[in-house]
JSON list of C-alpha atoms in Angstrom, two decimals:
[
{"chain": "A", "resi": 1346, "resn": "PRO", "atom": "CA", "xyz": [-29.55, -1.59, 20.56]},
{"chain": "A", "resi": 1347, "resn": "MET", "atom": "CA", "xyz": [-29.76, -1.23, 16.84]},
{"chain": "A", "resi": 1348, "resn": "GLY", "atom": "CA", "xyz": [-26.46, -0.86, 14.97]},
{"chain": "A", "resi": 1349, "resn": "ASN", "atom": "CA", "xyz": [-25.30, 2.39, 13.49]},
{"chain": "A", "resi": 1350, "resn": "GLY", "atom": "CA", "xyz": [-24.67, 1.80, 9.80]},
{"chain": "A", "resi": 1351, "resn": "SER", "atom": "CA", "xyz": [-22.81, 5.07, 9.41]},
{"chain": "A", "resi": 1352, "resn": "SER", "atom": "CA", "xyz": [-19.97, 3.75, 11.58]},
{"chain": "A", "resi": 1353, "resn": "VAL", "atom": "CA", "xyz": [-18.83, 1.38, 8.84]},
{"chain": "A", "resi": 1354, "resn": "GLY", "atom": "CA", "xyz": [-19.54, 3.61, 5.84]},
{"chain": "A", "resi": 1355, "resn": "TYR", "atom": "CA", "xyz": [-16.83, 4.90, 3.55]},
{"chain": "A", "resi": 1356, "resn": "ASP", "atom": "CA", "xyz": [-18.81, 7.40, 1.49]},
{"chain": "A", "resi": 1357, "resn": "ASP", "atom": "CA", "xyz": [-16.90, 10.41, 2.80]},
{"chain": "A", "resi": 1358, "resn": "LYS", "atom": "CA", "xyz": [-14.10, 11.96, 0.77]},
{"chain": "A", "resi": 1359, "resn": "THR", "atom": "CA", "xyz": [-12.08, 12.54, 3.94]},
{"chain": "A", "resi": 1360, "resn": "ASN", "atom": "CA", "xyz": [-12.19, 8.83, 4.75]},
{"chain": "A", "resi": 1361, "resn": "LEU", "atom": "CA", "xyz": [-10.99, 8.00, 1.25]},
{"chain": "A", "resi": 1362, "resn": "ASN", "atom": "CA", "xyz": [-8.07, 10.38, 1.57]},
{"chain": "A", "resi": 1363, "resn": "ARG", "atom": "CA", "xyz": [-7.24, 9.14, 5.06]},
{"chain": "A", "resi": 1364, "resn": "GLY", "atom": "CA", "xyz": [-7.25, 5.54, 3.89]},
{"chain": "A", "resi": 1365, "resn": "LEU", "atom": "CA", "xyz": [-5.03, 6.23, 0.90]},
{"chain": "A", "resi": 1366, "resn": "ALA", "atom": "CA", "xyz": [-2.68, 8.35, 3.00]},
{"chain": "A", "resi": 1367, "resn": "ALA", "atom": "CA", "xyz": [-2.29, 5.60, 5.59]},
{"chain": "A", "resi": 1368, "resn": "CYS", "atom": "CA", "xyz": [-1.61, 3.03, 2.89]},
{"chain": "A", "resi": 1369, "resn": "ILE", "atom": "CA", "xyz": [1.04, 5.18, 1.21]},
{"chain": "A", "resi": 1370, "resn": "ARG", "atom": "CA", "xyz": [2.71, 6.08, 4.50]},
{"chain": "A", "resi": 1371, "resn": "ASP", "atom": "CA", "xyz": [2.61, 2.70, 6.24]},
{"chain": "A", "resi": 1372, "resn": "VAL", "atom": "CA", "xyz": [2.39, -0.03, 3.58]},
{"chain": "A", "resi": 1373, "resn": "MET", "atom": "CA", "xyz": [4.43, 1.18, 0.62]},
{"chain": "A", "resi": 1374, "resn": "ARG", "atom": "CA", "xyz": [7.64, 2.24, 2.34]},
{"chain": "A", "resi": 1375, "resn": "PRO", "atom": "CA", "xyz": [10.72, 0.43, 1.02]},
{"chain": "A", "resi": 1376, "resn": "THR", "atom": "CA", "xyz": [12.60, -1.98, 3.27]},
{"chain": "A", "resi": 1377, "resn": "GLU", "atom": "CA", "xyz": [16.24, -1.56, 4.18]},
{"chain": "A", "resi": 1378, "resn": "ILE", "atom": "CA", "xyz": [17.05, -4.66, 2.14]},
{"chain": "A", "resi": 1379, "resn": "GLN", "atom": "CA", "xyz": [15.41, -3.17, -0.96]},
{"chain": "A", "resi": 1380, "resn": "ILE", "atom": "CA", "xyz": [17.25, 0.12, -0.50]},
{"chain": "A", "resi": 1381, "resn": "SER", "atom": "CA", "xyz": [20.59, -1.64, -0.07]},
{"chain": "A", "resi": 1382, "resn": "GLU", "atom": "CA", "xyz": [20.06, -3.83, -3.12]},
{"chain": "A", "resi": 1383, "resn": "ALA", "atom": "CA", "xyz": [19.12, -0.90, -5.37]},
{"chain": "A", "resi": 1384, "resn": "TRP", "atom": "CA", "xyz": [21.95, 1.32, -4.14]},
{"chain": "A", "resi": 1385, "resn": "HIS", "atom": "CA", "xyz": [24.63, -1.38, -4.31]},
{"chain": "A", "resi": 1386, "resn": "GLN", "atom": "CA", "xyz": [23.91, -2.12, -7.97]},
{"chain": "A", "resi": 1387, "resn": "HIS", "atom": "CA", "xyz": [25.15, 1.39, -8.79]},
{"chain": "A", "resi": 1388, "resn": "ASP", "atom": "CA", "xyz": [27.71, 1.76, -6.00]},
{"chain": "A", "resi": 1389, "resn": "GLU", "atom": "CA", "xyz": [29.63, -1.49, -6.18]},
{"chain": "A", "resi": 1390, "resn": "ALA", "atom": "CA", "xyz": [32.72, 0.18, -4.74]},
{"chain": "A", "resi": 1391, "resn": "GLY", "atom": "CA", "xyz": [30.76, 1.08, -1.61]},
{"chain": "A", "resi": 1392, "resn": "ARG", "atom": "CA", "xyz": [31.68, 4.77, -1.60]},
{"chain": "A", "resi": 1393, "resn": "GLY", "atom": "CA", "xyz": [28.22, 5.81, -0.47]},
{"chain": "A", "resi": 1394, "resn": "LEU", "atom": "CA", "xyz": [28.19, 8.58, -3.08]},
{"chain": "A", "resi": 1395, "resn": "LEU", "atom": "CA", "xyz": [26.46, 8.70, -6.46]},
{"chain": "A", "resi": 1396, "resn": "SER", "atom": "CA", "xyz": [25.81, 11.20, -9.23]},
{"chain": "A", "resi": 1397, "resn": "GLN", "atom": "CA", "xyz": [22.41, 12.53, -10.27]},
{"chain": "A", "resi": 1398, "resn": "GLU", "atom": "CA", "xyz": [22.03, 10.09, -13.16]},
{"chain": "A", "resi": 1399, "resn": "GLU", "atom": "CA", "xyz": [23.03, 7.18, -10.95]},
{"chain": "A", "resi": 1400, "resn": "VAL", "atom": "CA", "xyz": [20.66, 8.17, -8.16]},
{"chain": "A", "resi": 1401, "resn": "LEU", "atom": "CA", "xyz": [17.79, 8.37, -10.64]},
{"chain": "A", "resi": 1402, "resn": "SER", "atom": "CA", "xyz": [18.62, 4.84, -11.73]},
{"chain": "A", "resi": 1403, "resn": "VAL", "atom": "CA", "xyz": [18.72, 3.74, -8.09]},
{"chain": "A", "resi": 1404, "resn": "LEU", "atom": "CA", "xyz": [15.28, 5.24, -7.51]},
{"chain": "A", "resi": 1405, "resn": "GLN", "atom": "CA", "xyz": [13.80, 3.51, -10.54]},
{"chain": "A", "resi": 1406, "resn": "LEU", "atom": "CA", "xyz": [15.28, 0.16, -9.53]},
{"chain": "A", "resi": 1407, "resn": "LEU", "atom": "CA", "xyz": [14.11, 0.60, -5.96]},
{"chain": "A", "resi": 1408, "resn": "ILE", "atom": "CA", "xyz": [10.54, 1.24, -7.08]},
{"chain": "A", "resi": 1409, "resn": "ASP", "atom": "CA", "xyz": [10.73, -1.86, -9.31]},
{"chain": "A", "resi": 1410, "resn": "LEU", "atom": "CA", "xyz": [11.78, -3.91, -6.27]},
{"chain": "A", "resi": 1411, "resn": "GLN", "atom": "CA", "xyz": [8.92, -2.44, -4.24]},
{"chain": "A", "resi": 1412, "resn": "ILE", "atom": "CA", "xyz": [6.41, -3.25, -6.98]},
{"chain": "A", "resi": 1413, "resn": "LYS", "atom": "CA", "xyz": [7.64, -6.84, -7.23]},
{"chain": "A", "resi": 1414, "resn": "ALA", "atom": "CA", "xyz": [7.38, -7.32, -3.46]},
{"chain": "A", "resi": 1415, "resn": "ALA", "atom": "CA", "xyz": [3.90, -5.76, -3.40]},
{"chain": "A", "resi": 1416, "resn": "GLN", "atom": "CA", "xyz": [2.73, -8.03, -6.21]},
{"chain": "A", "resi": 1417, "resn": "GLU", "atom": "CA", "xyz": [4.03, -11.12, -4.42]},
{"chain": "A", "resi": 1418, "resn": "ALA", "atom": "CA", "xyz": [2.39, -10.08, -1.13]},
{"chain": "A", "resi": 1419, "resn": "SER", "atom": "CA", "xyz": [-0.91, -9.38, -2.89]},
{"chain": "A", "resi": 1420, "resn": "SER", "atom": "CA", "xyz": [-0.87, -12.75, -4.64]},
{"chain": "A", "resi": 1421, "resn": "LYS", "atom": "CA", "xyz": [-0.19, -14.65, -1.40]},
{"chain": "A", "resi": 1422, "resn": "ARG", "atom": "CA", "xyz": [-2.97, -12.83, 0.43]},
{"chain": "A", "resi": 1423, "resn": "LYS", "atom": "CA", "xyz": [-5.47, -13.48, -2.35]},
{"chain": "A", "resi": 1424, "resn": "ILE", "atom": "CA", "xyz": [-4.64, -17.20, -2.28]},
{"chain": "A", "resi": 1425, "resn": "GLU", "atom": "CA", "xyz": [-5.07, -17.27, 1.49]},
{"chain": "A", "resi": 1426, "resn": "MET", "atom": "CA", "xyz": [-8.35, -15.38, 1.19]},
{"chain": "A", "resi": 1427, "resn": "ALA", "atom": "CA", "xyz": [-9.67, -17.90, -1.34]},
{"chain": "A", "resi": 1428, "resn": "ARG", "atom": "CA", "xyz": [-8.70, -20.73, 1.02]},
{"chain": "A", "resi": 1429, "resn": "GLN", "atom": "CA", "xyz": [-10.54, -19.11, 3.91]},
{"chain": "A", "resi": 1430, "resn": "GLN", "atom": "CA", "xyz": [-13.60, -18.55, 1.74]},
{"chain": "A", "resi": 1431, "resn": "ALA", "atom": "CA", "xyz": [-13.71, -22.21, 0.69]},
{"chain": "A", "resi": 1432, "resn": "GLN", "atom": "CA", "xyz": [-13.30, -23.29, 4.32]},
{"chain": "A", "resi": 1433, "resn": "MET", "atom": "CA", "xyz": [-16.17, -21.03, 5.37]},
{"chain": "A", "resi": 1434, "resn": "GLU", "atom": "CA", "xyz": [-18.43, -22.48, 2.69]},
{"chain": "A", "resi": 1435, "resn": "ARG", "atom": "CA", "xyz": [-17.68, -26.05, 3.82]},
{"chain": "A", "resi": 1436, "resn": "GLU", "atom": "CA", "xyz": [-18.34, -25.19, 7.46]},
{"chain": "A", "resi": 1437, "resn": "SER", "atom": "CA", "xyz": [-21.56, -23.37, 6.53]},
{"chain": "A", "resi": 1438, "resn": "ARG", "atom": "CA", "xyz": [-22.90, -26.40, 4.67]},
{"chain": "A", "resi": 1439, "resn": "LYS", "atom": "CA", "xyz": [-22.02, -28.65, 7.62]},
{"chain": "A", "resi": 1440, "resn": "ARG", "atom": "CA", "xyz": [-23.63, -26.39, 10.24]},
{"chain": "A", "resi": 1441, "resn": "ARG", "atom": "CA", "xyz": [-26.74, -25.95, 8.12]},
{"chain": "A", "resi": 1442, "resn": "SER", "atom": "CA", "xyz": [-27.07, -29.68, 7.58]},
{"chain": "A", "resi": 1443, "resn": "ASP", "atom": "CA", "xyz": [-26.57, -30.44, 11.27]},
{"chain": "A", "resi": 1444, "resn": "VAL", "atom": "CA", "xyz": [-29.21, -27.92, 12.35]},
{"chain": "A", "resi": 1445, "resn": "LEU", "atom": "CA", "xyz": [-31.82, -28.97, 9.80]},
{"chain": "A", "resi": 1446, "resn": "SER", "atom": "CA", "xyz": [-31.35, -32.67, 10.55]},
{"chain": "A", "resi": 1447, "resn": "LYS", "atom": "CA", "xyz": [-32.34, -32.20, 14.21]},
{"chain": "A", "resi": 1448, "resn": "THR", "atom": "CA", "xyz": [-35.76, -31.78, 15.72]},
{"chain": "A", "resi": 1449, "resn": "PRO", "atom": "CA", "xyz": [-36.60, -28.34, 17.18]},
{"chain": "A", "resi": 1450, "resn": "GLY", "atom": "CA", "xyz": [-36.00, -29.64, 20.70]},
{"chain": "A", "resi": 1451, "resn": "GLU", "atom": "CA", "xyz": [-32.54, -30.92, 19.81]},
{"chain": "A", "resi": 1452, "resn": "THR", "atom": "CA", "xyz": [-31.31, -27.65, 18.30]},
{"chain": "A", "resi": 1453, "resn": "SER", "atom": "CA", "xyz": [-29.85, -24.98, 20.56]},
{"chain": "A", "resi": 1454, "resn": "ARG", "atom": "CA", "xyz": [-30.16, -21.30, 19.79]},
{"chain": "A", "resi": 1455, "resn": "GLN", "atom": "CA", "xyz": [-26.36, -21.05, 19.66]},
{"chain": "A", "resi": 1456, "resn": "ASP", "atom": "CA", "xyz": [-26.18, -23.75, 16.99]},
{"chain": "A", "resi": 1457, "resn": "LEU", "atom": "CA", "xyz": [-28.95, -22.08, 15.00]},
{"chain": "A", "resi": 1458, "resn": "ASP", "atom": "CA", "xyz": [-27.32, -18.66, 15.30]},
{"chain": "A", "resi": 1459, "resn": "SER", "atom": "CA", "xyz": [-24.01, -20.11, 14.09]},
{"chain": "A", "resi": 1460, "resn": "ALA", "atom": "CA", "xyz": [-25.67, -21.70, 11.07]},
{"chain": "A", "resi": 1461, "resn": "VAL", "atom": "CA", "xyz": [-27.51, -18.46, 10.16]},
{"chain": "A", "resi": 1462, "resn": "VAL", "atom": "CA", "xyz": [-24.44, -16.25, 10.59]},
{"chain": "A", "resi": 1463, "resn": "LEU", "atom": "CA", "xyz": [-22.30, -18.61, 8.52]},
{"chain": "A", "resi": 1464, "resn": "ALA", "atom": "CA", "xyz": [-24.97, -18.70, 5.80]},
{"chain": "A", "resi": 1465, "resn": "MET", "atom": "CA", "xyz": [-24.98, -14.90, 5.64]},
{"chain": "A", "resi": 1466, "resn": "ALA", "atom": "CA", "xyz": [-21.21, -14.69, 5.76]},
{"chain": "A", "resi": 1467, "resn": "THR", "atom": "CA", "xyz": [-20.79, -17.24, 3.00]},
{"chain": "A", "resi": 1468, "resn": "LYS", "atom": "CA", "xyz": [-23.00, -15.24, 0.65]},
{"chain": "A", "resi": 1469, "resn": "THR", "atom": "CA", "xyz": [-21.22, -12.01, 1.57]},
{"chain": "A", "resi": 1470, "resn": "ALA", "atom": "CA", "xyz": [-17.69, -13.42, 1.44]},
{"chain": "A", "resi": 1471, "resn": "PRO", "atom": "CA", "xyz": [-17.21, -12.84, -2.31]},
{"chain": "A", "resi": 1472, "resn": "VAL", "atom": "CA", "xyz": [-18.13, -9.17, -1.86]},
{"chain": "A", "resi": 1473, "resn": "MET", "atom": "CA", "xyz": [-15.73, -8.77, 1.06]},
{"chain": "A", "resi": 1474, "resn": "ALA", "atom": "CA", "xyz": [-13.05, -10.70, -0.83]},
{"chain": "A", "resi": 1475, "resn": "GLY", "atom": "CA", "xyz": [-13.42, -8.33, -3.78]},
{"chain": "A", "resi": 1476, "resn": "MET", "atom": "CA", "xyz": [-13.04, -5.31, -1.51]},
{"chain": "A", "resi": 1477, "resn": "MET", "atom": "CA", "xyz": [-9.98, -6.79, 0.18]},
{"chain": "A", "resi": 1478, "resn": "ALA", "atom": "CA", "xyz": [-8.45, -7.76, -3.15]},
{"chain": "A", "resi": 1479, "resn": "GLY", "atom": "CA", "xyz": [-8.86, -4.18, -4.32]},
{"chain": "A", "resi": 1480, "resn": "TYR", "atom": "CA", "xyz": [-7.18, -2.94, -1.15]},
{"chain": "A", "resi": 1481, "resn": "MET", "atom": "CA", "xyz": [-4.27, -5.33, -1.70]},
{"chain": "A", "resi": 1482, "resn": "ASP", "atom": "CA", "xyz": [-3.77, -3.89, -5.18]},
{"chain": "A", "resi": 1483, "resn": "ILE", "atom": "CA", "xyz": [-3.41, -0.31, -3.90]},
{"chain": "A", "resi": 1484, "resn": "PRO", "atom": "CA", "xyz": [0.36, -0.52, -3.24]},
{"chain": "A", "resi": 1485, "resn": "VAL", "atom": "CA", "xyz": [1.00, -2.05, -6.68]},
{"chain": "A", "resi": 1486, "resn": "THR", "atom": "CA", "xyz": [-1.15, 0.56, -8.43]},
{"chain": "A", "resi": 1487, "resn": "CYS", "atom": "CA", "xyz": [0.36, 3.51, -6.55]},
{"chain": "A", "resi": 1488, "resn": "LEU", "atom": "CA", "xyz": [3.95, 2.39, -6.99]},
{"chain": "A", "resi": 1489, "resn": "THR", "atom": "CA", "xyz": [3.38, 1.63, -10.68]},
{"chain": "A", "resi": 1490, "resn": "ALA", "atom": "CA", "xyz": [1.98, 5.13, -11.18]},
{"chain": "A", "resi": 1491, "resn": "LEU", "atom": "CA", "xyz": [5.08, 6.54, -9.48]},
{"chain": "A", "resi": 1492, "resn": "ARG", "atom": "CA", "xyz": [7.43, 4.40, -11.57]},
{"chain": "A", "resi": 1493, "resn": "GLU", "atom": "CA", "xyz": [5.80, 5.36, -14.86]},
{"chain": "A", "resi": 1494, "resn": "ASP", "atom": "CA", "xyz": [5.92, 9.11, -14.23]},
{"chain": "A", "resi": 1495, "resn": "ARG", "atom": "CA", "xyz": [9.54, 9.71, -15.22]},
{"chain": "A", "resi": 1496, "resn": "ASP", "atom": "CA", "xyz": [9.11, 13.49, -15.26]},
{"chain": "A", "resi": 1497, "resn": "LEU", "atom": "CA", "xyz": [8.17, 13.58, -11.58]},
{"chain": "A", "resi": 1498, "resn": "LEU", "atom": "CA", "xyz": [10.96, 11.17, -10.66]},
{"chain": "A", "resi": 1499, "resn": "GLU", "atom": "CA", "xyz": [13.50, 13.34, -12.47]},
{"chain": "A", "resi": 1500, "resn": "ALA", "atom": "CA", "xyz": [12.09, 16.46, -10.80]},
{"chain": "A", "resi": 1501, "resn": "ARG", "atom": "CA", "xyz": [12.44, 14.85, -7.38]},
{"chain": "A", "resi": 1502, "resn": "ILE", "atom": "CA", "xyz": [16.07, 13.88, -7.96]},
{"chain": "A", "resi": 1503, "resn": "THR", "atom": "CA", "xyz": [16.86, 17.27, -9.46]},
{"chain": "A", "resi": 1504, "resn": "LEU", "atom": "CA", "xyz": [15.48, 18.95, -6.33]},
{"chain": "A", "resi": 1505, "resn": "LEU", "atom": "CA", "xyz": [17.47, 16.59, -4.12]},
{"chain": "A", "resi": 1506, "resn": "PHE", "atom": "CA", "xyz": [20.72, 17.56, -5.84]},
{"chain": "A", "resi": 1507, "resn": "SER", "atom": "CA", "xyz": [19.90, 21.26, -5.90]},
{"chain": "A", "resi": 1508, "resn": "LEU", "atom": "CA", "xyz": [19.41, 21.27, -2.13]},
{"chain": "A", "resi": 1509, "resn": "ALA", "atom": "CA", "xyz": [22.17, 18.84, -1.16]},
{"chain": "A", "resi": 1510, "resn": "ALA", "atom": "CA", "xyz": [25.55, 20.15, -0.04]},
{"chain": "A", "resi": 1511, "resn": "GLY", "atom": "CA", "xyz": [27.40, 17.13, -1.33]},
{"chain": "A", "resi": 1512, "resn": "PRO", "atom": "CA", "xyz": [30.95, 16.79, -2.67]},
{"chain": "A", "resi": 1513, "resn": "ILE", "atom": "CA", "xyz": [31.91, 17.52, -6.27]},
{"chain": "A", "resi": 1514, "resn": "GLU", "atom": "CA", "xyz": [33.73, 15.05, -8.51]},
{"chain": "A", "resi": 1515, "resn": "GLN", "atom": "CA", "xyz": [36.74, 16.10, -10.56]},
{"chain": "A", "resi": 1516, "resn": "ASP", "atom": "CA", "xyz": [34.58, 16.04, -13.68]},
{"chain": "A", "resi": 1517, "resn": "GLY", "atom": "CA", "xyz": [32.27, 18.61, -12.09]},
{"chain": "A", "resi": 1518, "resn": "ARG", "atom": "CA", "xyz": [29.44, 16.23, -11.20]},
{"chain": "A", "resi": 1519, "resn": "LYS", "atom": "CA", "xyz": [27.73, 16.80, -7.88]},
{"chain": "A", "resi": 1520, "resn": "LEU", "atom": "CA", "xyz": [27.29, 13.76, -5.64]},
{"chain": "A", "resi": 1521, "resn": "VAL", "atom": "CA", "xyz": [24.87, 12.88, -2.84]},
{"chain": "A", "resi": 1522, "resn": "THR", "atom": "CA", "xyz": [25.19, 10.32, -0.09]},
{"chain": "A", "resi": 1523, "resn": "ARG", "atom": "CA", "xyz": [23.09, 7.22, 0.37]},
{"chain": "A", "resi": 1524, "resn": "GLN", "atom": "CA", "xyz": [21.63, 8.73, 3.52]},
{"chain": "A", "resi": 1525, "resn": "GLN", "atom": "CA", "xyz": [20.59, 11.90, 1.69]},
{"chain": "A", "resi": 1526, "resn": "PHE", "atom": "CA", "xyz": [18.81, 9.81, -0.92]},
{"chain": "A", "resi": 1527, "resn": "VAL", "atom": "CA", "xyz": [17.05, 7.66, 1.69]},
{"chain": "A", "resi": 1528, "resn": "VAL", "atom": "CA", "xyz": [15.87, 10.64, 3.73]},
{"chain": "A", "resi": 1529, "resn": "ASN", "atom": "CA", "xyz": [14.54, 12.33, 0.59]},
{"chain": "A", "resi": 1530, "resn": "TYR", "atom": "CA", "xyz": [12.65, 9.25, -0.61]},
{"chain": "A", "resi": 1531, "resn": "MET", "atom": "CA", "xyz": [11.21, 8.36, 2.80]},
{"chain": "A", "resi": 1532, "resn": "ALA", "atom": "CA", "xyz": [9.91, 11.92, 3.11]},
{"chain": "A", "resi": 1533, "resn": "LEU", "atom": "CA", "xyz": [7.59, 11.20, 0.18]},
{"chain": "A", "resi": 1534, "resn": "PHE", "atom": "CA", "xyz": [5.76, 8.55, 2.21]},
{"chain": "A", "resi": 1535, "resn": "ASP", "atom": "CA", "xyz": [5.84, 10.54, 5.45]},
{"chain": "A", "resi": 1536, "resn": "HIS", "atom": "CA", "xyz": [4.31, 13.56, 3.71]},
{"chain": "A", "resi": 1537, "resn": "ALA", "atom": "CA", "xyz": [1.42, 11.64, 2.12]},
{"chain": "A", "resi": 1538, "resn": "PRO", "atom": "CA", "xyz": [-1.16, 12.36, 4.88]},
{"chain": "A", "resi": 1539, "resn": "GLN", "atom": "CA", "xyz": [-0.44, 16.09, 4.84]},
{"chain": "A", "resi": 1540, "resn": "ALA", "atom": "CA", "xyz": [-0.48, 16.25, 1.05]},
{"chain": "A", "resi": 1541, "resn": "LEU", "atom": "CA", "xyz": [-3.87, 14.54, 0.85]},
{"chain": "A", "resi": 1542, "resn": "ASN", "atom": "CA", "xyz": [-5.26, 16.60, 3.74]},
{"chain": "A", "resi": 1543, "resn": "ASP", "atom": "CA", "xyz": [-4.23, 19.76, 1.90]},
{"chain": "A", "resi": 1544, "resn": "THR", "atom": "CA", "xyz": [-6.08, 18.47, -1.16]},
{"chain": "A", "resi": 1545, "resn": "VAL", "atom": "CA", "xyz": [-9.28, 17.93, 0.85]},
{"chain": "A", "resi": 1546, "resn": "ALA", "atom": "CA", "xyz": [-9.00, 21.36, 2.44]},
{"chain": "A", "resi": 1547, "resn": "ALA", "atom": "CA", "xyz": [-8.52, 23.05, -0.92]},
{"chain": "A", "resi": 1548, "resn": "GLU", "atom": "CA", "xyz": [-11.47, 21.23, -2.48]},
{"chain": "A", "resi": 1549, "resn": "THR", "atom": "CA", "xyz": [-13.68, 21.99, 0.53]},
{"chain": "A", "resi": 1550, "resn": "SER", "atom": "CA", "xyz": [-12.78, 25.67, 0.33]},
{"chain": "A", "resi": 1551, "resn": "SER", "atom": "CA", "xyz": [-13.53, 25.75, -3.40]},
{"chain": "A", "resi": 1552, "resn": "SER", "atom": "CA", "xyz": [-16.91, 24.10, -2.83]},
{"chain": "A", "resi": 1553, "resn": "GLU", "atom": "CA", "xyz": [-17.83, 26.56, -0.12]},
{"chain": "A", "resi": 1554, "resn": "CYS", "atom": "CA", "xyz": [-16.92, 29.49, -2.35]},
{"chain": "A", "resi": 1555, "resn": "ALA", "atom": "CA", "xyz": [-19.03, 28.10, -5.17]},
{"chain": "A", "resi": 1556, "resn": "LEU", "atom": "CA", "xyz": [-22.07, 27.85, -2.87]},
{"chain": "A", "resi": 1557, "resn": "GLN", "atom": "CA", "xyz": [-21.84, 31.47, -1.67]}
]
């Protein structure tokens, strides 16, 4: 049967939102090691409690650690992708040469199919590599946008402290625990699919109203 091109298309806004949501939720979450490193730099005594200013600094450092890890992962994958592309090109040249050097009776359909598929794949590989490279840059781009928006970071920490029932220092500063900070930050990634779904729903509703 003929293939259905629509099954691999990504021209739908919902698909774009779903893809971004999945990346934010599943790929960009900080590791426990990153969280521990960022928190410990501001809680050397190991109390497990920090003030609002300190927690903001922890958040900024944590995002920096996430960006660095994402950049390193992206670089390694791009190098591996380039290696695979070069290997495919070598194999394509070899298969093509082997097939064309034989007489029609000596060439099997399987060998010919392999040579044709590899020839197509080799020409398409740079396009696919570009798409994959763009996908690998999504975590870096998203986390950088988060890191650079200080107003939103401050608003998030302010909300955390306004809702937290933490202890109060003698100087009147409110404190939150490491666990409260982690739960609050992880919620950002967990909520990404719903936030983007809400955006699609709102835009769809606006479009429908405009058409009536």
